[in-house]
Coordinates of C-alpha atoms and ligand atoms in Angstrom, one line a residue:
Chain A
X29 CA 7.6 85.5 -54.4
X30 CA 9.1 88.0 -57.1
X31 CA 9.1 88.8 -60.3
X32 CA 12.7 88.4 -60.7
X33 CA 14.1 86.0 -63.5
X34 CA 16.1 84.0 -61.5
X35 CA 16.8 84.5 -57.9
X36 CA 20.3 84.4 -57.2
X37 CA 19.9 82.6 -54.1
X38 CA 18.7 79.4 -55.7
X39 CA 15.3 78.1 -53.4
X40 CA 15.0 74.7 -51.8
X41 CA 13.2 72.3 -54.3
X42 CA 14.5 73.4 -57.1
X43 CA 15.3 70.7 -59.5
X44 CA 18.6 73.0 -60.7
X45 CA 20.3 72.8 -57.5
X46 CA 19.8 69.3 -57.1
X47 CA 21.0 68.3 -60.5
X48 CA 24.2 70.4 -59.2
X49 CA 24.4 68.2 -55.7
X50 CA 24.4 64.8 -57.9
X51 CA 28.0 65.8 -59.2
X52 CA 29.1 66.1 -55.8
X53 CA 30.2 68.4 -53.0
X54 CA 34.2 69.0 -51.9
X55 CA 33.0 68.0 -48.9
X56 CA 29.9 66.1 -47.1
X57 CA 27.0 68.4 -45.7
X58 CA 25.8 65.2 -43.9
X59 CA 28.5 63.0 -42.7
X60 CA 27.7 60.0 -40.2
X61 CA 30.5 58.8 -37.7
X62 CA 29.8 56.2 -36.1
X63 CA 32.6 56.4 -33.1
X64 CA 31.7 52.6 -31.5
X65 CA 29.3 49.7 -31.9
X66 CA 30.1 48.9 -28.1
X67 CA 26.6 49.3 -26.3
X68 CA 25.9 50.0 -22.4
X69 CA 24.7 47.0 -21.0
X70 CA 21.3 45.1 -22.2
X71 CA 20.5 46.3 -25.7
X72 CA 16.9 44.4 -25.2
X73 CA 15.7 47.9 -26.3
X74 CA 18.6 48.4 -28.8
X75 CA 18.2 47.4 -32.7
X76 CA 21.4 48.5 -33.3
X77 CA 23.3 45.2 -32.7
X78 CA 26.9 45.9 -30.8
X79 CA 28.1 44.5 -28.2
X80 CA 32.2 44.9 -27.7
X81 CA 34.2 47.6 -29.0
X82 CA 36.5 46.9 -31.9
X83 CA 39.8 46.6 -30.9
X84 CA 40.4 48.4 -34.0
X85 CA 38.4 51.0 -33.0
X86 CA 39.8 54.7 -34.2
X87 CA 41.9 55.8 -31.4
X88 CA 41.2 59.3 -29.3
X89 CA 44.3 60.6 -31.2
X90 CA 43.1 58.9 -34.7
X91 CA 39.3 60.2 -33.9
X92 CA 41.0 64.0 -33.1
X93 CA 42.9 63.7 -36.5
X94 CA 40.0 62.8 -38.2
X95 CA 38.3 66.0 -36.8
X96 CA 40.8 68.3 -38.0
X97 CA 40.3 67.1 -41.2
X98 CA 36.8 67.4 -41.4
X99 CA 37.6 71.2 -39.9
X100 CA 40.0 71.8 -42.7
X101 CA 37.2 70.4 -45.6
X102 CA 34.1 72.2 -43.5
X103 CA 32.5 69.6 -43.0
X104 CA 29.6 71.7 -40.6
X105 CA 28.3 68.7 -38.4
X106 CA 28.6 65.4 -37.9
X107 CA 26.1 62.4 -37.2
X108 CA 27.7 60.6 -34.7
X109 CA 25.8 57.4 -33.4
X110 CA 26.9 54.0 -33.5
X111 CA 26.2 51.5 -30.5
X112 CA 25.6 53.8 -27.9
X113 CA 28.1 56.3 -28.8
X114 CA 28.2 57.7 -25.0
X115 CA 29.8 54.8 -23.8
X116 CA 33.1 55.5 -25.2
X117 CA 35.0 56.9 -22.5
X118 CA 36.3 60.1 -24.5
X119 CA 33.0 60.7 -25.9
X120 CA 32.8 64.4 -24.2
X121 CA 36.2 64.7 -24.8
X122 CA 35.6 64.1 -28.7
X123 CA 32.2 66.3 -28.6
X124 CA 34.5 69.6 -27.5
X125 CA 37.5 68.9 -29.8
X126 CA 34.9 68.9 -32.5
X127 CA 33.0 71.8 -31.7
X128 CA 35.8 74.2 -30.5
X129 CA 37.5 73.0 -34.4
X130 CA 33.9 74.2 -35.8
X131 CA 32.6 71.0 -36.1
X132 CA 28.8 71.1 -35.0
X133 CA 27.5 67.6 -33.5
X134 CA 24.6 65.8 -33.7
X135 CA 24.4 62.6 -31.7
X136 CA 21.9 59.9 -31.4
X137 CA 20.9 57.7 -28.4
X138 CA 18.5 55.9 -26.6
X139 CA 18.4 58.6 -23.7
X140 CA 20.1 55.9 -21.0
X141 CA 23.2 58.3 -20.2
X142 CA 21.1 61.5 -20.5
X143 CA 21.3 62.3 -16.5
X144 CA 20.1 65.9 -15.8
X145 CA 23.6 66.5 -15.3
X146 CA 24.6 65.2 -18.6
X147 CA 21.6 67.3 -20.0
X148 CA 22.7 70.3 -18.1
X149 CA 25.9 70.1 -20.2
X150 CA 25.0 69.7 -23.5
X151 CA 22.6 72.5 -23.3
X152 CA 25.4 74.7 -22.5
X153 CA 27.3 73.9 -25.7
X154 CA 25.4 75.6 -28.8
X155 CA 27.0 73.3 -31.5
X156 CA 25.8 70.3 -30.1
X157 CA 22.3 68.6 -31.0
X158 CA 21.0 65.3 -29.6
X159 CA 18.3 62.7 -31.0
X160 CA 16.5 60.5 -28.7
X161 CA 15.1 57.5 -31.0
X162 CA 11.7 56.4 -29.9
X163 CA 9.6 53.7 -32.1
X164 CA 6.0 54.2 -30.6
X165 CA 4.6 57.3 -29.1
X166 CA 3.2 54.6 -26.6
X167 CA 5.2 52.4 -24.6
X168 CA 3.1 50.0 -25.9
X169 CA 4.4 50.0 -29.4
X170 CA 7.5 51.4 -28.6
X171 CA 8.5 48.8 -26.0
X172 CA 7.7 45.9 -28.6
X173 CA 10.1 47.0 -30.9
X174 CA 13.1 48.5 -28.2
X175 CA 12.6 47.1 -25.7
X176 CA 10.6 46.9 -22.1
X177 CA 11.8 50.3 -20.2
X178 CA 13.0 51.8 -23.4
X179 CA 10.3 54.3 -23.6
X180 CA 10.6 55.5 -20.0
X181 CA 14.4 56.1 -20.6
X182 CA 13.4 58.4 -23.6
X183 CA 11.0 60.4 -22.3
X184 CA 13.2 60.8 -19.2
X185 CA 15.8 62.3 -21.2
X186 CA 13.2 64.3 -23.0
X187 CA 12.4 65.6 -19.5
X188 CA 16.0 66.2 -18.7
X189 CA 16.9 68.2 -21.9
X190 CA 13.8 70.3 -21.4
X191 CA 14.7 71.2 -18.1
X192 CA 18.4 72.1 -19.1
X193 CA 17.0 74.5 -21.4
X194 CA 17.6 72.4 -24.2
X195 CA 15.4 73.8 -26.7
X196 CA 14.8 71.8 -30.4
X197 CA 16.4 68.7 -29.7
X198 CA 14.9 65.9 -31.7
X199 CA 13.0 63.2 -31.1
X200 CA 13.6 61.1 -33.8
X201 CA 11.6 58.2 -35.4
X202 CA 11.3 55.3 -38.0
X203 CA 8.3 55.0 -39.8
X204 CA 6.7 51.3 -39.5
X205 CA 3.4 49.4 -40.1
X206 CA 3.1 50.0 -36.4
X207 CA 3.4 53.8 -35.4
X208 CA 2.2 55.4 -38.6
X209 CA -1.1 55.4 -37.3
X210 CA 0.2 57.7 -34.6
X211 CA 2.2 60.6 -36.3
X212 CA -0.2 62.9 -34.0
X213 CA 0.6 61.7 -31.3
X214 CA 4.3 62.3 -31.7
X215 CA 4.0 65.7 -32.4
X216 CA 2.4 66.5 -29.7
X217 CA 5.5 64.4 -27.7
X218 CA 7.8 66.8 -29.8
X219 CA 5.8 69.9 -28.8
X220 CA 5.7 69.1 -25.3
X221 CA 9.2 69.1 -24.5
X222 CA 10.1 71.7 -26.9
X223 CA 11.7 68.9 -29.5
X224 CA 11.6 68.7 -33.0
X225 CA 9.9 65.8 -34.7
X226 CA 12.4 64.0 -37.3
X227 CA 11.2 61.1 -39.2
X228 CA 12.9 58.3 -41.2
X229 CA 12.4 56.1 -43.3
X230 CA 12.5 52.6 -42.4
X231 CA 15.4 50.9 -44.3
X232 CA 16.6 47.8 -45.0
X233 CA 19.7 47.8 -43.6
X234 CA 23.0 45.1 -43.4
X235 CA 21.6 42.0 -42.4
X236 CA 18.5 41.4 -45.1
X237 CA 14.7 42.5 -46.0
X238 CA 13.6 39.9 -43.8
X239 CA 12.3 42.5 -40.3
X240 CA 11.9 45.1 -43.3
X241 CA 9.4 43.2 -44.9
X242 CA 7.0 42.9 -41.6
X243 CA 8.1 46.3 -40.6
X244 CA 7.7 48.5 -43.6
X245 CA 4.7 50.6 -44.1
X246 CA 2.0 49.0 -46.2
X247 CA 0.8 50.9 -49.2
X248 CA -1.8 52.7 -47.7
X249 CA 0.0 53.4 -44.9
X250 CA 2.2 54.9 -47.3
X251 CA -0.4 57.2 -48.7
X252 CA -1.3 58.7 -44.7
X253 CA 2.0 59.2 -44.4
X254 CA 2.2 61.8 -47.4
X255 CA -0.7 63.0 -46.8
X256 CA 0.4 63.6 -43.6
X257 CA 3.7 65.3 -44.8
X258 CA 2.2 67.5 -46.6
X259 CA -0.1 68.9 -44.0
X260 CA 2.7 68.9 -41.7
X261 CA 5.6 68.8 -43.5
X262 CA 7.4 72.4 -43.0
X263 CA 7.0 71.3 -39.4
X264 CA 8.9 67.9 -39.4
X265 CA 11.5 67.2 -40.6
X266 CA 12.6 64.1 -43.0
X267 CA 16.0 64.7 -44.9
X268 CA 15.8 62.3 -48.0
X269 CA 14.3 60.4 -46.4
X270 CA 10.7 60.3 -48.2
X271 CA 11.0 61.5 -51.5
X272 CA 10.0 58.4 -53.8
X273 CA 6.7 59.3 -52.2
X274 CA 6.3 62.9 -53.8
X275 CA 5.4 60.4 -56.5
X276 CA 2.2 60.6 -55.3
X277 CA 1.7 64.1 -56.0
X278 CA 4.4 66.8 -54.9
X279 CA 7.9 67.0 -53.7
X280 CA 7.9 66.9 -50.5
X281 CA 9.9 69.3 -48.4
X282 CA 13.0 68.0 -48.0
X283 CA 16.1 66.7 -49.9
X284 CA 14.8 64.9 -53.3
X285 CA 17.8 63.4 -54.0
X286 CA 20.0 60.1 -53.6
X287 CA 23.3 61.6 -51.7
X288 CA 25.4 58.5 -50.9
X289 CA 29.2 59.5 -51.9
X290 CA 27.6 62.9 -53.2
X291 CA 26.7 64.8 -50.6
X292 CA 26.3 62.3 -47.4
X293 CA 28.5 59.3 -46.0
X294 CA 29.5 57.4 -43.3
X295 CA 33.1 56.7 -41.4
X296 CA 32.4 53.7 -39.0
X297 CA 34.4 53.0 -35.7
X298 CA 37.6 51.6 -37.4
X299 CA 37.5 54.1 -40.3
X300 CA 36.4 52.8 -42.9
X301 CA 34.2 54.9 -45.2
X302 CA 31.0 54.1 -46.7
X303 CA 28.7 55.6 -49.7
X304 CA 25.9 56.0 -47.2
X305 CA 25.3 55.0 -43.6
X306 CA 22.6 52.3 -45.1
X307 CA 24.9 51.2 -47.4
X308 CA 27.2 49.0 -45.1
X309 CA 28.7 46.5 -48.1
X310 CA 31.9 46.3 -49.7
X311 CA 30.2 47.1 -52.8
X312 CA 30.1 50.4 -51.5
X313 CA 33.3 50.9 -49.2
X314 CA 35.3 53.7 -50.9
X315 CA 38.3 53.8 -48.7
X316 CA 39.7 54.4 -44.7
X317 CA 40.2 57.6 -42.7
X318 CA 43.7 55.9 -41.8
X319 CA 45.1 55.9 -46.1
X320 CA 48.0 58.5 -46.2
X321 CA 45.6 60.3 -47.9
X322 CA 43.2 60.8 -45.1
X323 CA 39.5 61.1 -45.3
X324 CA 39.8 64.0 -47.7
X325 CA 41.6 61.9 -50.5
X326 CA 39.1 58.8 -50.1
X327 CA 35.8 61.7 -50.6
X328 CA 37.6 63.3 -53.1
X329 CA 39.1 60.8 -55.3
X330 CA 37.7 57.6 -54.2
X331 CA 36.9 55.6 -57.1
X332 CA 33.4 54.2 -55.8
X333 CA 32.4 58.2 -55.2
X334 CA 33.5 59.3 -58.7
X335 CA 31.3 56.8 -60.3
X336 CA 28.2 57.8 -57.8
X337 CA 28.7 61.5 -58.8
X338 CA 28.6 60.5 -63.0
X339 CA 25.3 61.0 -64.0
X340 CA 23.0 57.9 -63.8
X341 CA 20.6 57.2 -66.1
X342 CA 16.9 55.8 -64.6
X343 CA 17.0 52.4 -66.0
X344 CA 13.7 51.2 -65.6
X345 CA 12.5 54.2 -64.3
X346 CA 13.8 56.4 -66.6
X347 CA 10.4 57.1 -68.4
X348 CA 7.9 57.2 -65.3
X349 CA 6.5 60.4 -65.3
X350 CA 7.8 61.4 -61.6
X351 CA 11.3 60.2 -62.3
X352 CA 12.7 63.9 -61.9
X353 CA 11.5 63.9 -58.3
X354 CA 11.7 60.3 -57.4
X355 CA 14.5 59.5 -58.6
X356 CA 14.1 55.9 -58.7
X357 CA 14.3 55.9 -54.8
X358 CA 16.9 54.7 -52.3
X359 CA 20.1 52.9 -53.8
X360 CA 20.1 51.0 -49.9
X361 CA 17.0 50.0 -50.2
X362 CA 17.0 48.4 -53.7
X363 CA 20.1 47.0 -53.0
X364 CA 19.7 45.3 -49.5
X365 CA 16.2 43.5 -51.3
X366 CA 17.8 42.3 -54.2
X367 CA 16.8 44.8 -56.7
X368 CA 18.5 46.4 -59.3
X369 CA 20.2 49.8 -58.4
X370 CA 18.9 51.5 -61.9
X371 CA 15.3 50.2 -61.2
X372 CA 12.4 51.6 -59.1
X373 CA 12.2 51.2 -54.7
X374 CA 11.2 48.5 -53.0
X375 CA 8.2 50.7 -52.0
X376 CA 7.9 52.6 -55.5
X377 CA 4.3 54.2 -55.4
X378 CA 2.9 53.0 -58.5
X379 CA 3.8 49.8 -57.2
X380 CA 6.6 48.6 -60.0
X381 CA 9.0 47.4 -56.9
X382 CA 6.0 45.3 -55.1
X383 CA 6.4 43.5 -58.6
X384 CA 9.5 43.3 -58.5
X385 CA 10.0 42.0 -55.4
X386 CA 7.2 39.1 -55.4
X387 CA 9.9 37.9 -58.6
X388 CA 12.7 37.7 -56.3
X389 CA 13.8 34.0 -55.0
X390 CA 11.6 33.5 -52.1
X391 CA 14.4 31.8 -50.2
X392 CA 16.2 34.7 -49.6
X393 CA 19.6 33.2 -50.8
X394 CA 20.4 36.2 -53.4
X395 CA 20.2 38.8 -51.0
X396 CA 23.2 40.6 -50.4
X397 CA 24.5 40.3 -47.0
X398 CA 26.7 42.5 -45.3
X399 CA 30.6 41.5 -45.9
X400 CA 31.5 43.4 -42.9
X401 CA 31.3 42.5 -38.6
X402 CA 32.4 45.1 -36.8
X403 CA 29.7 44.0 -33.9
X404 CA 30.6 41.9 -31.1
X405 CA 27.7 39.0 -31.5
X406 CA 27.4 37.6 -27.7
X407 CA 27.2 34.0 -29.3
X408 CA 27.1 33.1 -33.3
X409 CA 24.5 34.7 -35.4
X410 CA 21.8 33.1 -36.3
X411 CA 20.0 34.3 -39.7
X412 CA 17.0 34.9 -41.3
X413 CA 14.4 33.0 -39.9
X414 CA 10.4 34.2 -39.9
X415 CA 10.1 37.5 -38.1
X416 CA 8.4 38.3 -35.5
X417 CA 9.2 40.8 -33.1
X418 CA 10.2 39.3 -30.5
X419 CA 13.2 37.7 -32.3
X420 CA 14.2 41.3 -33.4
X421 CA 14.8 42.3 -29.7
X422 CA 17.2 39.4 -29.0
X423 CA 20.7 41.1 -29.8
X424 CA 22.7 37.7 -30.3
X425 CA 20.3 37.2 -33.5
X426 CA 22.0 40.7 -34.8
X427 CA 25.1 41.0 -36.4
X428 CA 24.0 44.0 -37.9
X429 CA 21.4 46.0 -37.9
X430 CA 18.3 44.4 -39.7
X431 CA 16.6 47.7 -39.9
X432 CA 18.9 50.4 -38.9
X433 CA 15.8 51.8 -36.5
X434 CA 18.9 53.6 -34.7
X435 CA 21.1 54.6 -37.4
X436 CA 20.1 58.0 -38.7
X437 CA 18.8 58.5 -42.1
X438 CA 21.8 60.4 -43.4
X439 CA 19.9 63.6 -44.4
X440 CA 17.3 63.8 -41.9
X441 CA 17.6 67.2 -40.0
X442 CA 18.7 68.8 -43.2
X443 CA 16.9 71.9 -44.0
X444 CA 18.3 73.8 -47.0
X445 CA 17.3 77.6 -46.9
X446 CA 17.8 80.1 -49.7
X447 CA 15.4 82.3 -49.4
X448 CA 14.6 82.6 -45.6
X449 CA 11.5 80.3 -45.5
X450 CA 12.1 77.3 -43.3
X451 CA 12.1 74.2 -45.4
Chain B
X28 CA 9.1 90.5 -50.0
X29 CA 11.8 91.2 -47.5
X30 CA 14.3 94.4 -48.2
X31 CA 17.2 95.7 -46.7
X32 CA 19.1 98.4 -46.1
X33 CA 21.4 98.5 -49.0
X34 CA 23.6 101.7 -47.3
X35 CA 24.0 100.3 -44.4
X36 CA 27.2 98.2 -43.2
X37 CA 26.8 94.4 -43.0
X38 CA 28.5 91.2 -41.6
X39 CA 28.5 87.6 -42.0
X40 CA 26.8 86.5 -38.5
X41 CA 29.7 85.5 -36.6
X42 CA 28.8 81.9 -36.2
X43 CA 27.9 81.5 -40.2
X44 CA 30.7 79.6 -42.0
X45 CA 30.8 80.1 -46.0
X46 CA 31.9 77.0 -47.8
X47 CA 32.9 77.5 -51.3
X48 CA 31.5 74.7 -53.6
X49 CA 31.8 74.3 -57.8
X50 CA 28.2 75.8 -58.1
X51 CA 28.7 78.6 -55.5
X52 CA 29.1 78.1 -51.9
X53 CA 27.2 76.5 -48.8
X54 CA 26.3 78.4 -45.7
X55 CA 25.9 77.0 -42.5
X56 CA 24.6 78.8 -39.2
X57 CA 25.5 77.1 -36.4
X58 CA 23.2 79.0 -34.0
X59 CA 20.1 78.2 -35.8
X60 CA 21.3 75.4 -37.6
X61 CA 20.2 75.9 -41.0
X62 CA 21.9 75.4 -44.3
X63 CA 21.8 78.1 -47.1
X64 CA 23.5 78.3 -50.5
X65 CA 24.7 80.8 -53.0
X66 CA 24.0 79.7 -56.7
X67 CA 25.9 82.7 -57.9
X68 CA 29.6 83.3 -57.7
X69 CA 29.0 87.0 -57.2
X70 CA 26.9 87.0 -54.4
X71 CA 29.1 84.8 -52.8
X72 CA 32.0 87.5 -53.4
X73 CA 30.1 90.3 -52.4
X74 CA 29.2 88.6 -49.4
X75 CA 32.2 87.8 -48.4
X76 CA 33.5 91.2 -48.5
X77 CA 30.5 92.7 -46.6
X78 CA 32.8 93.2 -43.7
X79 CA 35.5 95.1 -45.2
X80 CA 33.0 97.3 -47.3
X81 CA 31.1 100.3 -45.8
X82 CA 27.6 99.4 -47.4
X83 CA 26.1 96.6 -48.8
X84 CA 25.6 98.7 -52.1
X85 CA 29.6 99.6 -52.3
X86 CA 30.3 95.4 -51.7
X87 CA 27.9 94.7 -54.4
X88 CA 29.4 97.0 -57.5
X89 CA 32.8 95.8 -56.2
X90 CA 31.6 92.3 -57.3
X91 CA 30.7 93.0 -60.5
X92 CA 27.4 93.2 -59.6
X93 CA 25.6 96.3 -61.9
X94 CA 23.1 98.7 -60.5
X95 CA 20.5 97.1 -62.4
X96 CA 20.7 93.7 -60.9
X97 CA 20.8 95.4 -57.6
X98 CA 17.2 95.0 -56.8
X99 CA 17.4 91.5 -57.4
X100 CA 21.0 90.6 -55.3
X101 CA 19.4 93.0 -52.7
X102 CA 16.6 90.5 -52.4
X103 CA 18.9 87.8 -52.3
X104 CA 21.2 89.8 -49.1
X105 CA 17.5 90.2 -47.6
X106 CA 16.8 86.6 -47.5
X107 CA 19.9 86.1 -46.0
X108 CA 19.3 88.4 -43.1
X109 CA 16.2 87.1 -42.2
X110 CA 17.5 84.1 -41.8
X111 CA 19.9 85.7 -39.7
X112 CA 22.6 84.7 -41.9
X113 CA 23.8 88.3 -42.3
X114 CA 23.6 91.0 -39.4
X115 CA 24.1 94.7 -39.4
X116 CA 27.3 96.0 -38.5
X117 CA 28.1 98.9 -36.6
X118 CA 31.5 99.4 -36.1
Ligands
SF4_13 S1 19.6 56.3 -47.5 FE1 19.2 55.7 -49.6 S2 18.5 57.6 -50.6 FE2 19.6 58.2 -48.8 S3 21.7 58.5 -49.4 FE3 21.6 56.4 -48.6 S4 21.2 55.1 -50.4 FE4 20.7 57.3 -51.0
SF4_14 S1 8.8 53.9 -61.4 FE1 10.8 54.6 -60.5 S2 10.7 56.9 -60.7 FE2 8.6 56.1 -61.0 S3 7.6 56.2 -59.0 FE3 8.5 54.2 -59.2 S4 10.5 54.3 -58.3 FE4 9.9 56.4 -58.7

């Protein structure tokens, strides 16, 4: 661009300001709240278990104080999901406490409660940003994975936004074995309602790598999907959510860097907070919104997030030649397989974690499983059994999550600007 | 590349919110929904006192900023108004 030394607006993708983001922010740029795991009515199309609110659920008056301290830190947005988050009956009234405190919101959800009316509303209210989740850009693959009807209900709400006015809303997708093939196709769903296309990374998530390991993208899927991203890349967007793949060649655009407890986290419905929203384990529980302290004290001073935001050293990976831009990968998804956190991914390009992984206990019995339950199984869960779809669709087999395919990727959505060019 | 009027008065865009951070600060525009940062601590001043300064120029030298980095912070103010982070000012 210029000739000048060093811009002092530093650029996306520089490695600088990313090695300045691992010792932390004062306050999360990405924060995830999820305000229930209670879900409206059949969740057939719904992967993210639920079922009955907590009765420990944060209160309206507990959620509001919560909000004020996110206003005070400036925390710009939230991620609120959860179950279906607009079931809770103050969900509106929670959406304009937090965006007349300056607290932007970005919600996710299957569409169901998206009425035109509905639409009309959150059109009118600039700091509010809604993700509908879709899985297939068919029904066909769509509907195997959520659920018969589920793809109807998100293009309906599509339809609804649209004609609110709603203008780049996203429409927001997991990567599997299945719809990779159809990344086209997707955009041009996006580009016909006016939406922006946000893709995720599949992740193994709470309950085990069982669904993740029939879901996730083969290797050479893997390959079409960079390749991919880098055609299309500055019009997608992906968060942090792909870069152990700029492995393969170049960063991708994007955040190229782990930010659980650094830059990203999650508070769930009763408060507790989390490294990362994929990282739903006590082994990564740093605190609760309801400590004297507040959320502010556990961000600041938990001890879990201080020892996140120490330098790491790569481990295993430490002398691969793309280390600086890979990372090593997701901590979630190394963790929720069984492998070691200062190794390489579960889906490390050059193929180290396929190794890895084939040396893990084929029974499954060392994989850490999630030591929380805040979802209300309709009968007692049932575990890890073969996986075929079909069983994944069946809510009382969930206790969690097996692959968050509703949560958000934390960072998705995030575009960092320095110098004016949209990345 | 992008310049600016450096004699002219500016403004943080009135739904931008500045977040000081240990390398600098954060900038986040709520209207367009885009995040921005300042690597540089007197940028971030100068910004901040775009609105109580009559020119960009005058905001600038009262951050420490000399005239012969002014090129280069001026590109940096440029970026940020075409990303609509800073607007002109007219009152
Ligand atoms: S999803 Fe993975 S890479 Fe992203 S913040 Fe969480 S643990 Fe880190
Ligand atoms: S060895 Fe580690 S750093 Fe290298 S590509 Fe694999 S996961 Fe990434």
């Amino acid at each position: 661009m210029t000739t000048a030394p060093e811009a002092p607006v530093a650029r996306h993708g520089t490695s600088r300001l990313v090695d300045l983001f691992e010792y932390g922010l004062a306050a999360p740029i990405c924060l995830t709240w999820e305000l229930t795991y209670a879900c409206n009515l059949s969740c057939d199309h719904c992967l993210s278990s639920s079922g009955r609110r907590d009765p420990r659920e944060l209160s309206t008056a507990e959620a509001k104080a919560v909000i004020d301290e996110l206003e005070a830190m400036q925390v710009f947005y939230v991620n609120i999901g959860g179950g279906e988050p607009t079931v809770r009956p103050d969900f509106f009234e929670l959406i304009d406490y937090a965006t007349g405190h300056h607290v932007g919101v970005k919600f996710s959800t299957n569409g169901i409660r998206i009425t035109p009316a509905v639409a009309r509303r959150l059109a009118r209210n600039d700091y509010v940003d809604v993700q509908i989740s879709l899985d297939g850009a068919t029904a066909e693959v769509n509907d195997a994975v959520r659920g018969a009807g589920s793809y109807a209900t998100a293009i309906r709400a599509m339809e609804n936004l649209a004609d609110a006015g709603m203008r780049n809303f996203k429409l927001s997708v997991v990567c599997t074995r299945h719809n990779i093939p159809q990344m086209d196709e997707f955009k041009a769903l996006a580009d016909r309602y006016g939406a922006q296309l946000r893709l995720t990374r599949l992740r193994p998530a709470g309950r085990g790598a069982d669904v993740w390991d029939e879901l996730h993208p083969l290797p050479a899927q893997q390959r079409q999907l960079y390749d991919w991203l880098v055609a299309h890349g500055d019009t997608v967007l992906t968060g942090d959510s792909f870069f152990h793949l700029s492995a393969y060649g170049q960063a991708l655009p994007g955040l190229n860097l782990c930010g659980a407890g650094r830059v990203v986290c999650l508070i769930d419905p009763v408060g507790d907070v989390y490294a990362c929203p994929f990282a739903i384990h006590e082994d990564f529980l740093a605190g609760n919104v309801r400590t004297p302290g507040g959320f502010a004290e556990v961000w600041r001073d938990s001890e879990l997030f201080q020892r996140l935001r120490a330098p790491q050293n790569g481990g295993a990976c430490a002398s691969c030649a793309f280390y600086d831009t890979c990372k090593g990968g997701c901590m979630a998804a190394k963790f929720f397989t069984g492998l070691p956190l200062d190794g390489p991914d579960p889906e490390c390009v050059r193929g180290h974690g396929e190794e890895l992984l084939a040396r893990r206990p084929q029974d499954g019995t060392r994989l850490p499983k999630p030591s929380v339950d805040h979802s209300h199984r309709t009968s007692p869960a049932r575990r890890s059994r073969p996986v075929d779809l079909t069983l994944v669709r069946r809510r009382e087999d969930l206790d969690r999550p097996p692959v968050s395919a509703c949560a958000e990727g934390p960072l998705t959505g995030f575009r960092l600007t320095g110098t004016g060019d949209q990345k | 590349m992008t310049t600016m009027d450096l004699d002219r008065a500016w403004d943080l865009h009135p739904q931008v919110s500045v977040r000081p951070e240990p390398f600098g600060a954060l900038l986040y525009h709520f209207g367009t929904r885009k995040l921005s940062f300042l690597k540089d601590r007197r940028l971030l001043t100068a910004v901040q006192s775009l609105a109580d300064t009559p020119t960009a120029r005058a905001a600038c030298l009262a951050s420490g900023i000399t005239e012969a980095e002014l090129p280069r912070y001026g590109r940096a103010l440029a970026a940020l108004v075409q990303s609509s982070m800073l607007v002109g000012r007219t009152s």
